[in-house]
Amino acid sequence: MSHALTLITFVPIVGMVLILALPGAMKNAFKWIAAAATVPQLLIAIYLYEHFDTTTSAVQFAEKASWMPSYHITYFVGVDGISISMVLLTALIMFISTFASFGINRAEKGYYAMLLMLDTGMMGVFVSLDFFLFYIFWEVMLLPMYFLIGIWGGPRREYAAIKFFLYTLLGSVLILLAMLGLYYYSATPTFDLTQLAANSSHYSIGFQRIVWIALFIGFAIKIPAFPFHTWLPDAHVEAPTAISVILAGVLLKMGTYGILRVNFAVLPAASYQLAWLFLGVIGTINIVYGAMCAMAQTDYKKLIAYSSISHMGYVMLGMAAFTAAGINGAVLQMFNHGTITAMLFILVGVIYDRAHHREINGFGGLAQQMPIYTAITGFAFFAGMGLPGMSAFISEVLVLLGAWQTHPFMVVFGAATAVLTAGYLLWTFQRIYLGPLNEKYKDFPDLSFREAFTLVPLGIIVLILGVYPQAILGLLNTSLVHLNQVVLSTSGAAVAMVR
């Protein structure tokens, strides 16, 4: 297929233009056009998955064209083992999220146009191999997400949207400055990430450290890593269900992806020196702090938001290990967390649509009234705990296995937090679903077909990857092992290993 990556990136824009061209009275058409725009994207992602060569770390399906030659800016897109799983995840989550948005009943035209614009921005980030192009797509995401939270969100939507915007903008400014530094101080001025990576030894270690920290803060805000995480619970609580699904399913992964794509590849010596502190220690804090905050929540959605912070900590810890198991487990955890947390936010949205509140102590006994919904929630909770047979078990064990070789003390905290995770999830399940039925909810219907349609595919993927993780690991391994070797082969790493 020619121009597969261009098509997968810009097909949603075609849908957006079509929606904007239609009269506002055609409300029902907007959601179906948006859904139709995500179908070819998902089919192209499946095509890329089937035709991806897992034996090489080279960039595949590449497309390159001169854009602004005077400034060495190119339209350069491609995928490798670092990005292919994120392309697949983005296409899947956007397809699911569009159907999860069908409950939106005001300003539909603007909502679905923004949703498709966001889709293009996220996909563009994962396929861009020119730093300037990467940055444009990174910024394209900001505007639609601000409006999707600020217009279609909950009672405190303006506050949450502004907070999200300001935090992300701060990160964007730091990324911009780092990008300019890399451009002007490279051997030959370029934004080509493959060339910047090939000439990484040109940068002095002092320069690498400064740029690395600037990039880390910019990407850490998106993860979100402690202490840059405070925008996330507010954004999740106020965002519509589908936007929370996208936020947790895809957007958080961009932070860790950016660190792998830019920090690790372009600044390998600084990565080796700084990762133990900025990824290892902060990642461990994320794991423990996120779980403890989740346990203290009374808002169902905020509890899931804090659990996301905790689970993204495993990704950071695995990246800090610089072992094959650690880095493979980290990226597999990015994919698994994307599917599991998407299920959890959809499930929260299901009950919110009926009860119009998320107060955990305000429910009780829902299993009697909504048995199918309860069964799927139980499944998602067990997946979130990382039980054997579920996808997260494999990725979290790989992270701990890989990190034990370099950071055993951090692994002790990471592994022990599994008890906290099980504690807050089981306690939540008991309060909402077990015991006598609250009479206020005796007329609640069980899952609708549309709701089940958004949940079942994700559940099937969680099960498949629980018994056959190679379906995703096979895509990642060659590129990630190569990236790991690049970092370990730097002079700083060699000296450290000798010591």
CSV table of C-alpha atoms in Angstrom, one decimal:
chain,number,residue,atom,x,y,z
A,1,MET,CA,0.0,0.0,0.0
A,2,SER,CA,1.5,3.3,-1.1
A,3,HIS,CA,1.5,6.3,1.3
A,4,ALA,CA,0.0,4.2,4.1
A,5,LEU,CA,1.2,6.4,6.9
A,6,THR,CA,0.0,9.6,5.2
A,7,LEU,CA,-3.4,8.0,4.8
A,8,ILE,CA,-3.6,6.8,8.3
A,9,THR,CA,-2.7,10.2,9.6
A,10,PHE,CA,-4.9,12.4,7.4
A,11,VAL,CA,-8.0,10.3,6.8
A,12,PRO,CA,-9.6,11.8,9.9
A,13,ILE,CA,-9.1,15.3,8.5
A,14,VAL,CA,-11.2,14.3,5.5
A,15,GLY,CA,-13.9,13.3,7.9
A,16,MET,CA,-13.5,16.6,9.8
A,17,VAL,CA,-13.8,18.7,6.7
A,18,LEU,CA,-16.9,16.8,5.6
A,19,ILE,CA,-18.5,17.3,9.0
A,20,LEU,CA,-17.8,21.0,8.9
A,21,ALA,CA,-19.2,21.3,5.4
A,22,LEU,CA,-22.6,19.8,6.4
A,23,PRO,CA,-25.4,21.9,7.9
A,24,GLY,CA,-25.7,21.9,11.7
A,25,ALA,CA,-29.1,20.4,11.6
A,26,MET,CA,-27.7,17.0,10.4
A,27,LYS,CA,-26.8,16.0,13.9
A,28,ASN,CA,-27.1,12.3,13.4
A,29,ALA,CA,-24.8,12.3,10.4
A,30,PHE,CA,-21.9,13.8,12.3
A,31,LYS,CA,-21.3,10.8,14.6
A,32,TRP,CA,-21.5,8.3,11.7
A,33,ILE,CA,-19.1,10.3,9.6
A,34,ALA,CA,-16.7,10.4,12.5
A,35,ALA,CA,-17.1,6.6,13.0
A,36,ALA,CA,-16.6,6.0,9.3
A,37,ALA,CA,-13.4,8.1,9.3
A,38,THR,CA,-11.9,5.8,12.0
A,39,VAL,CA,-12.6,2.6,10.1
A,40,PRO,CA,-10.0,3.0,7.3
A,41,GLN,CA,-7.5,4.2,9.9
A,42,LEU,CA,-8.0,0.9,11.8
A,43,LEU,CA,-7.8,-1.2,8.6
A,44,ILE,CA,-4.6,0.5,7.6
A,45,ALA,CA,-3.2,-0.1,11.1
A,46,ILE,CA,-4.0,-3.8,10.7
A,47,TYR,CA,-2.3,-3.8,7.3
A,48,LEU,CA,0.8,-2.2,8.9
A,49,TYR,CA,0.8,-4.8,11.6
A,50,GLU,CA,0.6,-7.7,9.2
A,51,HIS,CA,3.3,-6.4,6.9
A,52,PHE,CA,5.7,-5.1,9.5
A,53,ASP,CA,9.1,-6.7,9.3
A,54,THR,CA,10.0,-7.8,12.9
A,55,THR,CA,13.5,-8.8,12.0
A,56,THR,CA,14.9,-5.3,11.5
A,57,SER,CA,15.2,-2.1,13.5
A,58,ALA,CA,15.1,0.0,10.4
A,59,VAL,CA,12.4,2.5,9.7
A,60,GLN,CA,9.6,1.0,7.5
A,61,PHE,CA,6.8,2.4,5.3
A,62,ALA,CA,8.9,5.6,5.2
A,63,GLU,CA,7.7,8.6,3.2
A,64,LYS,CA,10.0,11.6,2.8
A,65,ALA,CA,9.5,14.8,0.9
A,66,SER,CA,11.2,18.2,1.0
A,67,TRP,CA,9.0,20.7,2.8
A,68,MET,CA,11.0,23.8,3.7
A,69,PRO,CA,14.5,23.0,2.3
A,70,SER,CA,16.0,26.4,3.3
A,71,TYR,CA,15.5,25.3,6.9
A,72,HIS,CA,16.1,21.6,6.4
A,73,ILE,CA,12.5,20.7,7.3
A,74,THR,CA,11.1,17.6,5.6
A,75,TYR,CA,7.8,15.7,5.6
A,76,PHE,CA,9.3,12.5,7.0
A,77,VAL,CA,7.1,9.8,8.3
A,78,GLY,CA,7.9,6.1,9.1
A,79,VAL,CA,7.4,3.5,11.8
A,80,ASP,CA,9.8,1.1,13.6
A,81,GLY,CA,9.4,-1.2,16.6
A,82,ILE,CA,9.2,1.8,18.9
A,83,SER,CA,6.2,3.3,17.2
A,84,ILE,CA,4.2,0.6,15.4
A,85,SER,CA,2.4,-0.6,18.6
A,86,MET,CA,1.4,3.0,19.4
A,87,VAL,CA,0.0,3.4,15.8
A,88,LEU,CA,-2.1,0.3,16.3
A,89,LEU,CA,-3.2,1.4,19.8
A,90,THR,CA,-4.2,4.9,18.5
A,91,ALA,CA,-6.3,3.5,15.6
A,92,LEU,CA,-8.0,1.1,18.0
A,93,ILE,CA,-8.8,3.6,20.7
A,94,MET,CA,-10.1,6.2,18.3
A,95,PHE,CA,-12.4,3.6,16.7
A,96,ILE,CA,-13.8,2.7,20.1
A,97,SER,CA,-13.9,6.2,21.4
A,98,THR,CA,-16.0,7.4,18.5
A,99,PHE,CA,-18.7,4.9,19.3
A,100,ALA,CA,-18.3,5.8,23.0
A,101,SER,CA,-19.1,9.4,22.0
A,102,PHE,CA,-22.5,8.6,20.6
A,103,GLY,CA,-24.1,9.9,23.9
A,104,ILE,CA,-23.0,13.5,23.2
A,105,ASN,CA,-26.1,15.5,22.6
A,106,ARG,CA,-25.1,19.1,22.2
A,107,ALA,CA,-22.9,20.9,19.6
A,108,GLU,CA,-22.3,17.6,17.9
A,109,LYS,CA,-20.8,19.2,14.8
A,110,GLY,CA,-18.0,20.8,16.8
A,111,TYR,CA,-17.4,17.8,19.0
A,112,TYR,CA,-16.8,15.3,16.2
A,113,ALA,CA,-14.8,17.8,14.2
A,114,MET,CA,-12.5,18.3,17.2
A,115,LEU,CA,-12.3,14.6,17.9
A,116,LEU,CA,-11.1,13.9,14.4
A,117,MET,CA,-8.6,16.7,14.5
A,118,LEU,CA,-7.2,15.2,17.8
A,119,ASP,CA,-7.0,11.9,16.0
A,120,THR,CA,-4.7,13.3,13.3
A,121,GLY,CA,-2.6,15.1,15.9
A,122,MET,CA,-2.0,11.9,17.9
A,123,MET,CA,-1.3,9.7,14.9
A,124,GLY,CA,1.1,12.3,13.5
A,125,VAL,CA,3.2,12.3,16.6
A,126,PHE,CA,3.7,8.5,16.4
A,127,VAL,CA,4.7,8.5,12.7
A,128,SER,CA,6.8,11.6,12.5
A,129,LEU,CA,10.5,11.2,12.1
A,130,ASP,CA,11.3,14.9,11.5
A,131,PHE,CA,11.4,16.7,14.9
A,132,PHE,CA,9.7,19.9,13.4
A,133,LEU,CA,6.9,17.8,12.1
A,134,PHE,CA,6.7,15.9,15.4
A,135,TYR,CA,6.4,19.2,17.2
A,136,ILE,CA,3.6,20.5,14.9
A,137,PHE,CA,1.5,17.3,15.5
A,138,TRP,CA,2.3,17.6,19.3
A,139,GLU,CA,0.8,21.1,19.3
A,140,VAL,CA,-2.1,20.1,17.0
A,141,MET,CA,-3.3,17.9,19.9
A,142,LEU,CA,-3.4,20.7,22.4
A,143,LEU,CA,-6.2,22.8,20.8
A,144,PRO,CA,-8.9,20.1,20.3
A,145,MET,CA,-8.3,18.6,23.7
A,146,TYR,CA,-8.7,22.0,25.3
A,147,PHE,CA,-12.0,22.6,23.7
A,148,LEU,CA,-13.3,19.0,24.2
A,149,ILE,CA,-12.7,19.3,27.9
A,150,GLY,CA,-13.7,23.0,28.2
A,151,ILE,CA,-17.0,22.8,26.2
A,152,TRP,CA,-18.3,19.2,26.6
A,153,GLY,CA,-16.8,18.5,30.1
A,154,GLY,CA,-18.3,18.6,33.6
A,155,PRO,CA,-19.2,21.4,36.0
A,156,ARG,CA,-15.5,22.5,36.5
A,157,ARG,CA,-14.6,22.0,32.9
A,158,GLU,CA,-13.1,25.5,32.3
A,159,TYR,CA,-10.7,25.1,35.2
A,160,ALA,CA,-9.7,21.6,34.1
A,161,ALA,CA,-9.2,22.7,30.5
A,162,ILE,CA,-7.1,25.8,31.4
A,163,LYS,CA,-5.0,23.7,33.8
A,164,PHE,CA,-4.4,21.1,31.1
A,165,PHE,CA,-3.6,23.8,28.5
A,166,LEU,CA,-1.1,25.6,30.7
A,167,TYR,CA,0.8,22.5,31.9
A,168,THR,CA,1.0,21.1,28.4
A,169,LEU,CA,2.1,24.5,27.0
A,170,LEU,CA,4.9,24.7,29.5
A,171,GLY,CA,6.1,21.3,28.4
A,172,SER,CA,5.8,22.4,24.7
A,173,VAL,CA,7.9,25.4,25.3
A,174,LEU,CA,10.7,23.3,26.8
A,175,ILE,CA,10.5,20.8,24.0
A,176,LEU,CA,10.7,23.7,21.5
A,177,LEU,CA,13.8,25.1,23.1
A,178,ALA,CA,15.4,21.7,23.2
A,179,MET,CA,14.5,21.2,19.6
A,180,LEU,CA,16.2,24.5,18.6
A,181,GLY,CA,19.3,23.6,20.6
A,182,LEU,CA,19.6,20.2,18.9
A,183,TYR,CA,19.1,21.9,15.5
A,184,TYR,CA,21.7,24.6,15.8
A,185,TYR,CA,24.3,22.6,17.7
A,186,SER,CA,24.1,19.5,15.5
A,187,ALA,CA,27.0,18.6,13.1
A,188,THR,CA,24.8,19.9,10.2
A,189,PRO,CA,21.6,21.7,11.0
A,190,THR,CA,18.7,19.2,10.6
A,191,PHE,CA,15.4,18.2,12.2
A,192,ASP,CA,15.7,14.6,10.9
A,193,LEU,CA,15.5,12.5,14.0
A,194,THR,CA,17.4,9.6,12.3
A,195,GLN,CA,20.3,12.0,11.4
A,196,LEU,CA,20.3,13.6,14.9
A,197,ALA,CA,20.5,10.1,16.4
A,198,ALA,CA,23.3,9.1,14.0
A,199,ASN,CA,25.3,12.1,15.0
A,200,SER,CA,24.6,12.0,18.7
A,201,SER,CA,28.3,11.8,19.7
A,202,HIS,CA,28.7,15.4,18.3
A,203,TYR,CA,26.9,16.8,21.3
A,204,SER,CA,29.0,17.4,24.5
A,205,ILE,CA,27.8,15.6,27.6
A,206,GLY,CA,27.0,18.9,29.3
A,207,PHE,CA,24.8,20.0,26.4
A,208,GLN,CA,23.2,16.6,26.4
A,209,ARG,CA,22.3,16.8,30.1
A,210,ILE,CA,20.6,20.3,29.7
A,211,VAL,CA,18.6,19.3,26.7
A,212,TRP,CA,17.7,15.9,28.1
A,213,ILE,CA,16.2,17.5,31.3
A,214,ALA,CA,14.3,20.1,29.2
A,215,LEU,CA,12.9,17.3,27.0
A,216,PHE,CA,12.2,15.1,30.0
A,217,ILE,CA,10.1,17.8,31.7
A,218,GLY,CA,8.2,18.5,28.5
A,219,PHE,CA,7.4,14.8,28.0
A,220,ALA,CA,6.9,14.0,31.8
A,221,ILE,CA,4.0,16.5,32.0
A,222,LYS,CA,2.2,14.4,29.4
A,223,ILE,CA,3.0,11.0,31.1
A,224,PRO,CA,2.2,12.5,33.8
A,225,ALA,CA,5.1,12.0,36.1
A,226,PHE,CA,5.3,13.2,39.7
A,227,PRO,CA,5.3,16.2,40.5
A,228,PHE,CA,3.8,17.3,37.1
A,229,HIS,CA,0.7,15.1,37.4
A,230,THR,CA,-1.8,17.4,39.1
A,231,TRP,CA,-3.6,18.4,35.8
A,232,LEU,CA,-4.5,14.8,35.1
A,233,PRO,CA,-7.1,14.0,37.8
A,234,ASP,CA,-9.0,17.3,37.1
A,235,ALA,CA,-8.9,16.7,33.3
A,236,HIS,CA,-10.2,13.1,33.7
A,237,VAL,CA,-12.9,14.0,36.1
A,238,GLU,CA,-14.3,16.8,34.0
A,239,ALA,CA,-13.7,15.3,30.5
A,240,PRO,CA,-16.5,13.4,28.7
A,241,THR,CA,-16.1,9.6,28.9
A,242,ALA,CA,-14.7,9.2,25.4
A,243,ILE,CA,-12.1,12.0,26.0
A,244,SER,CA,-11.0,10.3,29.2
A,245,VAL,CA,-10.6,7.1,27.2
A,246,ILE,CA,-8.4,8.9,24.7
A,247,LEU,CA,-6.5,10.7,27.4
A,248,ALA,CA,-5.6,7.6,29.3
A,249,GLY,CA,-5.4,5.3,26.3
A,250,VAL,CA,-3.2,7.3,24.0
A,251,LEU,CA,-2.2,10.8,25.2
A,252,LEU,CA,-0.3,9.6,28.3
A,253,LYS,CA,1.8,7.3,26.1
A,254,MET,CA,3.1,10.2,24.1
A,255,GLY,CA,5.2,11.3,27.0
A,256,THR,CA,7.1,8.0,27.4
A,257,TYR,CA,7.2,7.5,23.6
A,258,GLY,CA,8.8,11.0,23.2
A,259,ILE,CA,11.5,10.0,25.8
A,260,LEU,CA,12.3,6.8,23.8
A,261,ARG,CA,12.2,8.5,20.4
A,262,VAL,CA,14.1,11.7,21.3
A,263,ASN,CA,15.9,11.4,24.7
A,264,PHE,CA,17.1,7.8,24.3
A,265,ALA,CA,17.9,7.9,20.6
A,266,VAL,CA,19.4,11.4,20.2
A,267,LEU,CA,20.9,11.8,23.7
A,268,PRO,CA,22.0,8.3,24.7
A,269,ALA,CA,24.9,9.3,27.0
A,270,ALA,CA,22.8,11.6,29.0
A,271,SER,CA,20.0,9.1,29.0
A,272,TYR,CA,22.2,6.5,30.6
A,273,GLN,CA,23.4,9.0,33.3
A,274,LEU,CA,20.1,10.5,34.2
A,275,ALA,CA,17.5,7.8,33.6
A,276,TRP,CA,18.0,6.1,37.0
A,277,LEU,CA,16.9,9.3,38.8
A,278,PHE,CA,14.4,10.9,36.4
A,279,LEU,CA,12.8,7.6,35.2
A,280,GLY,CA,13.7,5.1,37.9
A,281,VAL,CA,13.2,7.0,41.1
A,282,ILE,CA,10.3,9.2,39.8
A,283,GLY,CA,8.7,6.2,38.2
A,284,THR,CA,8.8,4.3,41.5
A,285,ILE,CA,7.3,7.4,43.2
A,286,ASN,CA,4.6,7.4,40.5
A,287,ILE,CA,3.8,3.7,41.2
A,288,VAL,CA,3.4,4.1,45.0
A,289,TYR,CA,2.0,7.6,45.2
A,290,GLY,CA,-0.6,7.0,42.4
A,291,ALA,CA,-1.8,3.8,44.2
A,292,MET,CA,-2.0,5.5,47.6
A,293,CYS,CA,-4.0,8.5,46.1
A,294,ALA,CA,-6.3,6.0,44.3
A,295,MET,CA,-7.1,4.3,47.6
A,296,ALA,CA,-8.1,7.6,49.2
A,297,GLN,CA,-10.6,8.6,46.4
A,298,THR,CA,-14.3,8.7,46.8
A,299,ASP,CA,-14.9,9.7,43.1
A,300,TYR,CA,-14.9,6.6,40.9
A,301,LYS,CA,-13.4,8.4,37.9
A,302,LYS,CA,-10.7,10.1,39.9
A,303,LEU,CA,-9.7,6.7,41.4
A,304,ILE,CA,-9.1,5.3,37.9
A,305,ALA,CA,-7.2,8.5,37.0
A,306,TYR,CA,-4.8,8.0,39.9
A,307,SER,CA,-4.5,4.3,39.1
A,308,SER,CA,-3.3,5.4,35.6
A,309,ILE,CA,-0.5,7.5,37.2
A,310,SER,CA,0.5,4.4,39.2
A,311,HIS,CA,0.6,2.1,36.2
A,312,MET,CA,2.5,4.6,34.0
A,313,GLY,CA,5.2,4.4,36.7
A,314,TYR,CA,5.9,0.8,35.7
A,315,VAL,CA,6.6,2.1,32.2
A,316,MET,CA,9.1,4.6,33.5
A,317,LEU,CA,10.8,2.0,35.7
A,318,GLY,CA,11.2,-0.4,32.9
A,319,MET,CA,12.7,2.2,30.6
A,320,ALA,CA,15.2,3.1,33.4
A,321,ALA,CA,16.5,-0.5,33.6
A,322,PHE,CA,18.3,-0.5,30.2
A,323,THR,CA,17.7,-4.3,29.9
A,324,ALA,CA,15.9,-6.1,27.1
A,325,ALA,CA,13.2,-7.3,29.5
A,326,GLY,CA,12.8,-3.9,31.1
A,327,ILE,CA,12.4,-1.8,27.9
A,328,ASN,CA,10.2,-4.5,26.1
A,329,GLY,CA,8.0,-4.7,29.2
A,330,ALA,CA,7.8,-0.9,29.4
A,331,VAL,CA,6.5,-0.5,25.8
A,332,LEU,CA,4.2,-3.6,26.2
A,333,GLN,CA,2.8,-1.9,29.3
A,334,MET,CA,2.1,1.2,27.3
A,335,PHE,CA,-0.1,-0.8,25.0
A,336,ASN,CA,-1.7,-2.9,27.7
A,337,HIS,CA,-2.4,0.1,29.9
A,338,GLY,CA,-4.0,1.8,26.9
A,339,THR,CA,-6.5,-1.0,26.4
A,340,ILE,CA,-7.3,-1.8,30.1
A,341,THR,CA,-7.7,1.8,31.3
A,342,ALA,CA,-9.9,2.5,28.2
A,343,MET,CA,-12.2,-0.3,29.5
A,344,LEU,CA,-12.2,1.2,33.0
A,345,PHE,CA,-13.1,4.7,31.9
A,346,ILE,CA,-15.9,3.4,29.6
A,347,LEU,CA,-17.3,1.4,32.6
A,348,VAL,CA,-17.2,4.5,34.7
A,349,GLY,CA,-19.0,6.4,32.0
A,350,VAL,CA,-21.7,3.7,31.8
A,351,ILE,CA,-22.7,4.1,35.4
A,352,TYR,CA,-22.4,7.9,35.3
A,353,ASP,CA,-24.8,8.1,32.3
A,354,ARG,CA,-27.4,6.3,34.5
A,355,ALA,CA,-26.8,7.7,38.0
A,356,HIS,CA,-25.3,11.2,37.0
A,357,HIS,CA,-22.8,10.9,39.8
A,358,ARG,CA,-19.6,9.0,40.5
A,359,GLU,CA,-19.6,8.9,44.3
A,360,ILE,CA,-18.4,5.4,45.2
A,361,ASN,CA,-20.2,5.2,48.5
A,362,GLY,CA,-23.5,6.3,46.8
A,363,PHE,CA,-23.9,3.0,45.0
A,364,GLY,CA,-24.3,-0.6,46.3
A,365,GLY,CA,-25.5,-3.9,45.1
A,366,LEU,CA,-25.4,-3.1,41.4
A,367,ALA,CA,-24.4,-6.7,40.6
A,368,GLN,CA,-28.0,-7.7,41.2
A,369,GLN,CA,-29.4,-5.2,38.8
A,370,MET,CA,-26.7,-5.1,36.2
A,371,PRO,CA,-25.0,-8.5,36.1
A,372,ILE,CA,-23.3,-8.2,32.7
A,373,TYR,CA,-21.9,-4.8,33.5
A,374,THR,CA,-20.7,-6.1,36.8
A,375,ALA,CA,-19.0,-9.1,35.2
A,376,ILE,CA,-17.1,-7.0,32.7
A,377,THR,CA,-16.1,-4.5,35.5
A,378,GLY,CA,-14.8,-7.4,37.5
A,379,PHE,CA,-12.8,-8.6,34.5
A,380,ALA,CA,-11.4,-5.1,33.9
A,381,PHE,CA,-10.5,-4.8,37.6
A,382,PHE,CA,-8.6,-8.1,37.6
A,383,ALA,CA,-6.8,-7.0,34.4
A,384,GLY,CA,-5.9,-3.7,36.2
A,385,MET,CA,-4.5,-5.7,39.1
A,386,GLY,CA,-2.3,-7.6,36.6
A,387,LEU,CA,-3.5,-11.1,37.4
A,388,PRO,CA,-2.0,-14.0,35.4
A,389,GLY,CA,-3.9,-14.7,32.2
A,390,MET,CA,-4.4,-10.9,31.7
A,391,SER,CA,-2.2,-8.8,29.5
A,392,ALA,CA,-0.8,-6.5,32.2
A,393,PHE,CA,0.6,-9.4,34.1
A,394,ILE,CA,3.1,-10.1,31.4
A,395,SER,CA,4.2,-6.5,30.9
A,396,GLU,CA,4.5,-5.7,34.6
A,397,VAL,CA,6.5,-8.9,35.3
A,398,LEU,CA,8.8,-8.1,32.4
A,399,VAL,CA,9.3,-4.6,33.8
A,400,LEU,CA,10.1,-6.0,37.3
A,401,LEU,CA,12.3,-8.7,35.8
A,402,GLY,CA,14.3,-6.3,33.8
A,403,ALA,CA,14.6,-3.6,36.5
A,404,TRP,CA,15.7,-6.1,39.1
A,405,GLN,CA,19.1,-6.4,37.4
A,406,THR,CA,19.9,-2.7,37.8
A,407,HIS,CA,17.5,-1.2,40.4
A,408,PRO,CA,16.4,-4.0,42.8
A,409,PHE,CA,15.5,-1.6,45.6
A,410,MET,CA,13.0,0.2,43.3
A,411,VAL,CA,11.6,-3.2,42.2
A,412,VAL,CA,10.7,-4.0,45.8
A,413,PHE,CA,8.5,-0.9,46.1
A,414,GLY,CA,7.1,-1.5,42.6
A,415,ALA,CA,6.2,-5.1,43.4
A,416,ALA,CA,4.8,-4.4,46.8
A,417,THR,CA,2.4,-1.8,45.4
A,418,ALA,CA,0.5,-4.7,43.7
A,419,VAL,CA,-1.1,-5.2,47.1
A,420,LEU,CA,-2.3,-1.6,47.3
A,421,THR,CA,-3.6,-1.9,43.7
A,422,ALA,CA,-5.6,-5.0,44.6
A,423,GLY,CA,-6.8,-3.3,47.8
A,424,TYR,CA,-8.3,-0.2,46.3
A,425,LEU,CA,-9.8,-2.1,43.3
A,426,LEU,CA,-11.4,-4.8,45.4
A,427,TRP,CA,-12.6,-2.3,48.0
A,428,THR,CA,-14.2,-0.3,45.2
A,429,PHE,CA,-15.8,-3.3,43.7
A,430,GLN,CA,-17.3,-4.3,47.0
A,431,ARG,CA,-18.8,-0.9,47.7
A,432,ILE,CA,-20.3,-0.4,44.3
A,433,TYR,CA,-21.4,-3.8,43.1
A,434,LEU,CA,-21.8,-6.1,46.1
A,435,GLY,CA,-24.2,-6.1,49.1
A,436,PRO,CA,-27.8,-5.1,49.1
A,437,LEU,CA,-29.1,-3.1,46.1
A,438,ASN,CA,-29.6,0.6,46.6
A,439,GLU,CA,-33.3,1.0,45.8
A,440,LYS,CA,-32.6,4.2,43.9
A,441,TYR,CA,-31.0,2.1,41.2
A,442,LYS,CA,-33.5,-0.7,40.9
A,443,ASP,CA,-34.6,0.4,37.4
A,444,PHE,CA,-31.1,0.7,35.9
A,445,PRO,CA,-30.8,-1.2,32.6
A,446,ASP,CA,-27.8,-3.4,32.0
A,447,LEU,CA,-25.3,-2.8,29.2
A,448,SER,CA,-26.7,-1.6,25.9
A,449,PHE,CA,-25.4,-3.1,22.7
A,450,ARG,CA,-23.4,0.0,21.9
A,451,GLU,CA,-21.8,0.0,25.3
A,452,ALA,CA,-20.9,-3.7,25.0
A,453,PHE,CA,-19.5,-3.1,21.5
A,454,THR,CA,-17.0,-0.6,22.9
A,455,LEU,CA,-15.9,-3.0,25.8
A,456,VAL,CA,-15.8,-6.5,24.3
A,457,PRO,CA,-13.1,-5.9,21.7
A,458,LEU,CA,-10.8,-4.5,24.4
A,459,GLY,CA,-11.5,-7.4,26.7
A,460,ILE,CA,-10.7,-9.9,24.0
A,461,ILE,CA,-7.3,-8.1,23.3
A,462,VAL,CA,-6.6,-8.2,27.1
A,463,LEU,CA,-7.1,-11.9,27.1
A,464,ILE,CA,-5.2,-12.7,23.9
A,465,LEU,CA,-2.2,-10.7,25.1
A,466,GLY,CA,-2.4,-12.4,28.4
A,467,VAL,CA,-1.7,-15.8,26.8
A,468,TYR,CA,0.1,-14.6,23.6
A,469,PRO,CA,2.1,-11.4,24.4
A,470,GLN,CA,4.3,-12.2,21.4
A,471,ALA,CA,1.6,-10.6,19.2
A,472,ILE,CA,2.9,-7.2,20.3
A,473,LEU,CA,6.3,-8.2,21.8
A,474,GLY,CA,7.4,-9.5,18.4
A,475,LEU,CA,6.9,-6.1,16.9
A,476,LEU,CA,8.9,-4.3,19.6
A,477,ASN,CA,11.9,-6.5,20.4
A,478,THR,CA,14.4,-5.8,17.6
A,479,SER,CA,14.1,-2.0,17.6
A,480,LEU,CA,14.0,-1.7,21.4
A,481,VAL,CA,17.0,-4.0,21.9
A,482,HIS,CA,18.9,-2.0,19.3
A,483,LEU,CA,17.9,1.3,21.1
A,484,ASN,CA,19.0,-0.2,24.4
A,485,GLN,CA,22.4,-1.1,22.9
A,486,VAL,CA,22.8,2.4,21.5
A,487,VAL,CA,22.4,3.8,25.0
A,488,LEU,CA,24.7,1.2,26.6
A,489,SER,CA,27.4,1.7,24.0
A,490,THR,CA,27.9,5.4,24.9
A,491,SER,CA,31.2,6.3,26.6
A,492,GLY,CA,29.4,7.3,29.7
A,493,ALA,CA,27.7,3.9,30.0
A,494,ALA,CA,31.0,2.1,29.3
A,495,VAL,CA,32.8,4.0,32.1
A,496,ALA,CA,29.9,3.4,34.5
A,497,MET,CA,29.9,-0.3,33.8
A,498,VAL,CA,33.6,-0.6,34.3
A,499,ARG,CA,33.2,1.1,37.7
